[in-house]
Coordinates of C-alpha atoms and ligand atoms in Angstrom, one line a residue:
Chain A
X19 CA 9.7 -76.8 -3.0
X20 CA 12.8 -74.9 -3.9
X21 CA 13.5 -76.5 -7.3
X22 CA 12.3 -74.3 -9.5
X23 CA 10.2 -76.1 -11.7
X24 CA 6.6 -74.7 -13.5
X25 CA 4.8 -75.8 -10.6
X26 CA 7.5 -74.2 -8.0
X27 CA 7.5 -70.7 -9.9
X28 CA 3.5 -70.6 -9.6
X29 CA 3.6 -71.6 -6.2
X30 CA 6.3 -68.4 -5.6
X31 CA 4.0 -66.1 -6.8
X32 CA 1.7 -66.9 -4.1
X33 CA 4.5 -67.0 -1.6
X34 CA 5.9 -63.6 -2.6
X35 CA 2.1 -62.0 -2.3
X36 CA 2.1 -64.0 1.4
X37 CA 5.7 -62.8 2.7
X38 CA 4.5 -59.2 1.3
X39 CA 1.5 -59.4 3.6
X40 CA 3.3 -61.1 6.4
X41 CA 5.9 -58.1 6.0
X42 CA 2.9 -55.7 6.1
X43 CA 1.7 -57.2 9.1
X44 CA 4.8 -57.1 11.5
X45 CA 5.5 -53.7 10.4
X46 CA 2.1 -52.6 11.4
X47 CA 2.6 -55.0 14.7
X48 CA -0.9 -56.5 13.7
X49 CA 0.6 -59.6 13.7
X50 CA 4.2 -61.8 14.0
X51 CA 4.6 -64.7 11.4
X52 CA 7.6 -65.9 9.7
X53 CA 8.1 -68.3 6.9
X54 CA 10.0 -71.2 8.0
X55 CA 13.9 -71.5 6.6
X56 CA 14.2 -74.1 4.0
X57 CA 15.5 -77.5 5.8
X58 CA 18.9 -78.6 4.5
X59 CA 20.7 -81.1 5.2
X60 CA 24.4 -80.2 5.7
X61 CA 27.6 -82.7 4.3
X62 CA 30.4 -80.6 3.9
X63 CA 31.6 -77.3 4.6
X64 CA 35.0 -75.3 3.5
X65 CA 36.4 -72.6 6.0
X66 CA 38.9 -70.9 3.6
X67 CA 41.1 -68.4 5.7
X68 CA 39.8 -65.1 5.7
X69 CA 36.3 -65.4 4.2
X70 CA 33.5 -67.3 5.5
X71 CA 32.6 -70.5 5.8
X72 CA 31.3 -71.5 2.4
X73 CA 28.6 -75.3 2.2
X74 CA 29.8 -77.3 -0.8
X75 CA 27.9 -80.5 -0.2
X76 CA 23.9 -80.2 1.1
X77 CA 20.6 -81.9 -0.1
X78 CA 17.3 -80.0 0.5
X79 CA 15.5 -82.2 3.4
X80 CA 11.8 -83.1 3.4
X81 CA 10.0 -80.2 5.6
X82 CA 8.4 -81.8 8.9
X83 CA 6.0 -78.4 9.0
X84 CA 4.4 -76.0 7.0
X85 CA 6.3 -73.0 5.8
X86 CA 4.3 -70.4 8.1
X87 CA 3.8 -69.7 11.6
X88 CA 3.5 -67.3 13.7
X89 CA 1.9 -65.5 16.9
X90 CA -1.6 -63.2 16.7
X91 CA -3.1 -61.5 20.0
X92 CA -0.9 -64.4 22.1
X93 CA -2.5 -67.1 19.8
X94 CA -0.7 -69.7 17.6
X95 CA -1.2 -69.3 14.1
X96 CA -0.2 -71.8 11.5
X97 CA -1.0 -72.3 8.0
X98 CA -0.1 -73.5 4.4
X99 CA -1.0 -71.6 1.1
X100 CA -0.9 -73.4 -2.4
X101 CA -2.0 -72.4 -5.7
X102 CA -3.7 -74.1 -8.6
X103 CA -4.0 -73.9 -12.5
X104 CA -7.2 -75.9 -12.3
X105 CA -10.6 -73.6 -12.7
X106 CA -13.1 -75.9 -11.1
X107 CA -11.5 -78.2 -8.4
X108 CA -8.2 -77.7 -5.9
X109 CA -6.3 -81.0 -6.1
X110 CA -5.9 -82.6 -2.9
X111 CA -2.3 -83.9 -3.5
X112 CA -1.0 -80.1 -4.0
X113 CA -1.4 -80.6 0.3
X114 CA 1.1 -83.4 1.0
X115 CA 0.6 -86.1 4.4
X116 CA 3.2 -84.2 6.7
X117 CA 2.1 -80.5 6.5
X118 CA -1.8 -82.2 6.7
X119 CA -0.4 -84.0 9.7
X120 CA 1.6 -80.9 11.0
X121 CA -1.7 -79.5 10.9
X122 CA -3.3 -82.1 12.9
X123 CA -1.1 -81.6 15.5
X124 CA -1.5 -77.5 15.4
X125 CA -5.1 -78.0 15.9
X126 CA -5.1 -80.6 18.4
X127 CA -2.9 -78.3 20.6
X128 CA -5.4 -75.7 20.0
X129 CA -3.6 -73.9 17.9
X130 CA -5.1 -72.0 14.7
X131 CA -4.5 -74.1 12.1
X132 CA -5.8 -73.1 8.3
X133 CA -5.2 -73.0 4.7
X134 CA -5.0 -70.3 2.0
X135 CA -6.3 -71.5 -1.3
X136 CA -5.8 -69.6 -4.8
X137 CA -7.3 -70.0 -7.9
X138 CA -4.5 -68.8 -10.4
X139 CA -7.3 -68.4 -13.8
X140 CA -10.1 -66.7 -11.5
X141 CA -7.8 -65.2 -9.0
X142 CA -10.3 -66.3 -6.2
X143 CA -9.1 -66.8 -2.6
X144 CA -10.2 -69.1 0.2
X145 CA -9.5 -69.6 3.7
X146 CA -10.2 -72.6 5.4
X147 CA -9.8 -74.5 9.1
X148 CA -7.1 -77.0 8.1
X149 CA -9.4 -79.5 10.1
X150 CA -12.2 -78.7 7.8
X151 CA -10.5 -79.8 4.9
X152 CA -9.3 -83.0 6.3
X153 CA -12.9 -83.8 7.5
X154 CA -13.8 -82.6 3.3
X155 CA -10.9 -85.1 2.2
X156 CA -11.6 -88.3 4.6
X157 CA -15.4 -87.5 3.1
X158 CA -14.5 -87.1 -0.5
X159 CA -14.0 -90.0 -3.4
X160 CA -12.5 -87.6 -5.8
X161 CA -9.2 -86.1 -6.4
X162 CA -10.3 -82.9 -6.1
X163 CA -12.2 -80.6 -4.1
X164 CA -14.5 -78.8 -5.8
X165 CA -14.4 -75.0 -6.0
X166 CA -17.9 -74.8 -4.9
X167 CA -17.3 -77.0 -2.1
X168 CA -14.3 -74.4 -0.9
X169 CA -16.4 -71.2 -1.1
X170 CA -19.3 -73.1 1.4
X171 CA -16.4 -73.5 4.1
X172 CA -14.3 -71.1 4.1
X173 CA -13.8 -67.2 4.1
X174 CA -13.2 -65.5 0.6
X175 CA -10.3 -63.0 0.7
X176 CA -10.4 -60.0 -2.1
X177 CA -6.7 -59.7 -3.4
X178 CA -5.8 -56.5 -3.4
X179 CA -2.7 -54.0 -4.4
X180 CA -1.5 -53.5 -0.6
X181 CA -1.2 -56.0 1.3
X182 CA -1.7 -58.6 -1.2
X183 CA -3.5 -61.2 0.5
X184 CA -5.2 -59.9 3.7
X185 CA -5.7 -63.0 5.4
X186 CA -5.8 -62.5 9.3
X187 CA -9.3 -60.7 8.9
X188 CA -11.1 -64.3 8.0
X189 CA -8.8 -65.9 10.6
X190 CA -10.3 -63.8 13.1
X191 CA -13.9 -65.4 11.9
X192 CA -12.4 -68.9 11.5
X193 CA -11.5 -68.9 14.8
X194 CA -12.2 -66.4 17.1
X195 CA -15.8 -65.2 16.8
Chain B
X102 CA 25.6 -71.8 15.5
X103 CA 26.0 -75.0 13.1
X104 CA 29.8 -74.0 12.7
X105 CA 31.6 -77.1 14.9
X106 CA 33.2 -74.9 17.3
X107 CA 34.1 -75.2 20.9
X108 CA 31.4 -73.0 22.2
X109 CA 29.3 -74.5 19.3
X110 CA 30.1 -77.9 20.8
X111 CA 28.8 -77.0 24.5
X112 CA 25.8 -75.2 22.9
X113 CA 24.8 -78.4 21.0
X114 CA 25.1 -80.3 24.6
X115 CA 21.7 -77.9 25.3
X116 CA 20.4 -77.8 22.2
X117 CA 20.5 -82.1 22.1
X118 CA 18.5 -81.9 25.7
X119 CA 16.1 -79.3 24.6
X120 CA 15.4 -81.1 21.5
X121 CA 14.7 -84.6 23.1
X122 CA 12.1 -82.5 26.0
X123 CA 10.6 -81.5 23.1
X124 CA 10.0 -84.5 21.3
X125 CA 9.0 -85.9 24.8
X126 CA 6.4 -83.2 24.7
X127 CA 5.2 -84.2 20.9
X128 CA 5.2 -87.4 21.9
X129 CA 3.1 -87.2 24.7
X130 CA 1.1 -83.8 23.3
X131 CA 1.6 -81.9 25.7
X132 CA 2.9 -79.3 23.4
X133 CA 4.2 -78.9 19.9
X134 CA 7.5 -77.2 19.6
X135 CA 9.8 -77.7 16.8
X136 CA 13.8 -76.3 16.2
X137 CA 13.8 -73.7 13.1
X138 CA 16.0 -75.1 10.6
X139 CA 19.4 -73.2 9.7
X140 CA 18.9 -70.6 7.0
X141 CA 21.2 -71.2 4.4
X142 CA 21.2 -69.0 1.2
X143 CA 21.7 -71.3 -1.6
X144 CA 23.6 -70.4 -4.5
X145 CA 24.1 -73.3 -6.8
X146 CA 22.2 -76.6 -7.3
X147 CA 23.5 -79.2 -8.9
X148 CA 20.8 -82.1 -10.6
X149 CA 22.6 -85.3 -12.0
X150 CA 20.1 -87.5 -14.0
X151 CA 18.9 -90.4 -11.6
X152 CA 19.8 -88.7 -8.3
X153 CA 18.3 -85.7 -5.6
X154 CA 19.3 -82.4 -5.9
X155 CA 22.4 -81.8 -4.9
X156 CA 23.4 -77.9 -3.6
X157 CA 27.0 -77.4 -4.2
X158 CA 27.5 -73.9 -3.3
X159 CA 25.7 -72.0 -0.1
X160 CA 26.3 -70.2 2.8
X161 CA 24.8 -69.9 6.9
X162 CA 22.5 -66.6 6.9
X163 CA 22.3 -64.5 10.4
X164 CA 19.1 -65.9 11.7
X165 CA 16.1 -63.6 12.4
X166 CA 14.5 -65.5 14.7
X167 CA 14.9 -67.7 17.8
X168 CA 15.5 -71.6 17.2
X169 CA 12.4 -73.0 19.0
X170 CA 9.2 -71.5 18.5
X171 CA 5.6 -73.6 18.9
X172 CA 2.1 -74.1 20.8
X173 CA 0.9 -75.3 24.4
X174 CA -2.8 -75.1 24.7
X175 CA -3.4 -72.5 21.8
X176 CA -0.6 -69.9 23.3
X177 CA 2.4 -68.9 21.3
X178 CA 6.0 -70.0 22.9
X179 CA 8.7 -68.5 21.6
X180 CA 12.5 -69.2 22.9
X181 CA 16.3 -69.4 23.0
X182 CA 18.6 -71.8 24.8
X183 CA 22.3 -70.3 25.7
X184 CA 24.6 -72.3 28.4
X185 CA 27.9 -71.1 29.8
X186 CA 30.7 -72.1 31.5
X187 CA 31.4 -69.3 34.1
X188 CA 30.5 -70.0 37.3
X189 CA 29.2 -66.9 38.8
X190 CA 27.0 -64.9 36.1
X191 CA 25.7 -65.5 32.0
X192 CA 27.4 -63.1 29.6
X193 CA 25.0 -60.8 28.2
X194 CA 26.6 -61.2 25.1
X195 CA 25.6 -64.7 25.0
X196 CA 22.3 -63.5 23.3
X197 CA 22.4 -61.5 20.3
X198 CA 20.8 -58.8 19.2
X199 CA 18.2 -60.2 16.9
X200 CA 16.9 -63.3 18.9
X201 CA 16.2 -60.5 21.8
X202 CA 14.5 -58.0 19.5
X203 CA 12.8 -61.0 17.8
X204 CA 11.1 -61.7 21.5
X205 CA 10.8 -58.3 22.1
X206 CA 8.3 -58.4 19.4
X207 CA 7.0 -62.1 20.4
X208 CA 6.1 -60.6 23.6
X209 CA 4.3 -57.0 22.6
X210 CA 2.5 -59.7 20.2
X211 CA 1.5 -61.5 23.9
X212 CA 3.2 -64.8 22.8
X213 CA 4.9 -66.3 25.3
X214 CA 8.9 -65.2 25.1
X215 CA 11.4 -66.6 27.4
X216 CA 15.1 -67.9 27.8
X217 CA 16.3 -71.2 29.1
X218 CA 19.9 -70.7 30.8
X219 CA 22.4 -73.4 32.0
X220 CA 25.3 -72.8 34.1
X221 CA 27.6 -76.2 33.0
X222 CA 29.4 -76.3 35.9
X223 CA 27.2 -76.5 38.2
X224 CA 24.3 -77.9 36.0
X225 CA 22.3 -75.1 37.3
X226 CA 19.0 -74.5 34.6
X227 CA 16.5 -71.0 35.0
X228 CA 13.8 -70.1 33.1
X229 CA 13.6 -66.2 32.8
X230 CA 10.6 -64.1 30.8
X231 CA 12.4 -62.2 28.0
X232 CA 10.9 -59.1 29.0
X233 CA 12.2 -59.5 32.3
X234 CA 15.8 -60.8 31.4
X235 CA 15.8 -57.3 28.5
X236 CA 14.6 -55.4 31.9
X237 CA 17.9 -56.3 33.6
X238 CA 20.2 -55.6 30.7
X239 CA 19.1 -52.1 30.0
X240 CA 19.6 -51.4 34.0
X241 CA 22.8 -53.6 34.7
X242 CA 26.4 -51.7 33.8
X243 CA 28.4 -55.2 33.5
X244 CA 29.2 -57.2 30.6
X245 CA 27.1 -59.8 32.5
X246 CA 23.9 -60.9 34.7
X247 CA 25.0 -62.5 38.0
X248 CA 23.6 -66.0 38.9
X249 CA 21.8 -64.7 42.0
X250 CA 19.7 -61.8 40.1
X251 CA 19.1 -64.9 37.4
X252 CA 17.9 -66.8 40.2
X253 CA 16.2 -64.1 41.9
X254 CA 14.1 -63.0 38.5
X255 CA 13.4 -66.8 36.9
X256 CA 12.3 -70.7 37.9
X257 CA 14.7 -73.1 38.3
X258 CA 14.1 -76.7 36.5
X259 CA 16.0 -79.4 37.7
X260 CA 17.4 -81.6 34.8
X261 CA 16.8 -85.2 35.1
X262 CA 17.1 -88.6 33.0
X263 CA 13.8 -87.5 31.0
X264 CA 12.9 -85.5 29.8
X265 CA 15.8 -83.7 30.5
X266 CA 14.9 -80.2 30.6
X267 CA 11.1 -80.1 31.6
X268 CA 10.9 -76.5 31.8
X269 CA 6.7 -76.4 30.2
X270 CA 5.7 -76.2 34.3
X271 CA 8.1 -73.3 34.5
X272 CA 6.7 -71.5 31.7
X273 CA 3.1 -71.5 33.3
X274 CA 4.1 -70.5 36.3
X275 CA 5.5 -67.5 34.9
X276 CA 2.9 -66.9 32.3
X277 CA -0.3 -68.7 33.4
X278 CA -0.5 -68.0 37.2
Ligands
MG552 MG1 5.0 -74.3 0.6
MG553 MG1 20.8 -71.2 19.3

């Protein structure tokens, strides 16, 4: 979300560490991914002579995708990354029905299609097959998925000082070994 | 370009048949390809009690990207759609700068980068790799590519009722085969 609200500026902190690594990795041409412009929906725009065109009337639109894709060794790469406050369980809901669905799709056409989890408190990382999770969720009666339940399947990621979150090594055993 | 235009209008003729061959191709899931939304940099947000958002100050960013980008059977695609009205060749300048670097760098990352061109007067649509179509600008000394190398160095779709740009089976046969 771009409001910035307390849960927005937590979920920028991870976002910053992923466009950092993202950065990192098409510098280093390991890998191309680009966060996804923020859809807006356009109302009115002035064109004052001499300067440009300047949008006085837009509302922020509800995103059909996730905010990340991207292409690795020719392969499709897309993914989601959310935060939590909470120290034992991720919240399902933080992961809303069209980026889940989005997902779906991503996987269906064989794409790679995952999730990056953080644990704010511990600082722990987790990567995880987006169809994984939705097979956890369908299964689940809670609200929640437990943290212990995350670590048994998916790839832990170390955060480190540079790139922040290395990712595309536990991609590389999600999918391709 | 979102800015209503002349040229804007003819490109939006494309752009509306592009985006209905790809919701054909959703729809049938043949392939998942979605249009990039605009980048706006937003400067001021309004929020009235009781109603959405409402940004009342922002401005169109220079894209870094291409518009489409998505998956077909795992593999990265990654394109731009340009249409012109002269009969005998495509300005160059039709493409800028950053979409071509941006599949220069699809294509060393073996994603699937290409161009979709349409000649409006004659209806005339070619498919060209972006590696080939960057090939031909470095060696050409006009302002412009002429329709016979175009056809010569790409596949031709034939538009139809629907979808009305099928170009997928002219992207295998210049990737896949
Ligand atoms: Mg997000
Ligand atoms: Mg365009």
């Amino acid at each position: 979300s771009p409001i910035p609200t307390g849960s927005g500026n937590r979920g920028m902190r991870l976002e910053d560490d992923i466009n950092e690594s993202i950065a990192y990795y098409r510098r280093e041409n390991i890998a191309l991914i680009h966060k996804k412009p923020t859809p807006v929906q356009i109302v009115n725009v002035d064109y004052p002579a001499r300067s440009r065109a300047k949008i006085t009337e837009a509302y922020f639109r509800q995103a059909s995708t996730t905010d990340y894709n991207g292409v690795y060794h020719g392969h499709y790469l897309d993914f989601e990354a959310k935060e939590t406050r909470q120290k034992q369980s991720f919240p399902f809901k933080n992961f809303h029905d069209h980026q889940l669905q989005h997902l779906s799709d991503v996987a269906r056409q064989q794409g790679c299609a995952f999730l990056i989890f953080r644990f704010v408190a511990s600082g722990e990382i987790f990567v995880m097959k987006a169809t994984v999770f939705m097979q956890l969720k369908a299964e689940s009666t809670r609200k929640s998925l437990p943290k212990d339940v995350i670590s048994e399947n998916s790839i832990p990621v170390q955060s480190r000082a540079f790139p922040p979150i290395d990712f595309l090594p536990a991609v590389e055993r999600l999918f391709f070994r």
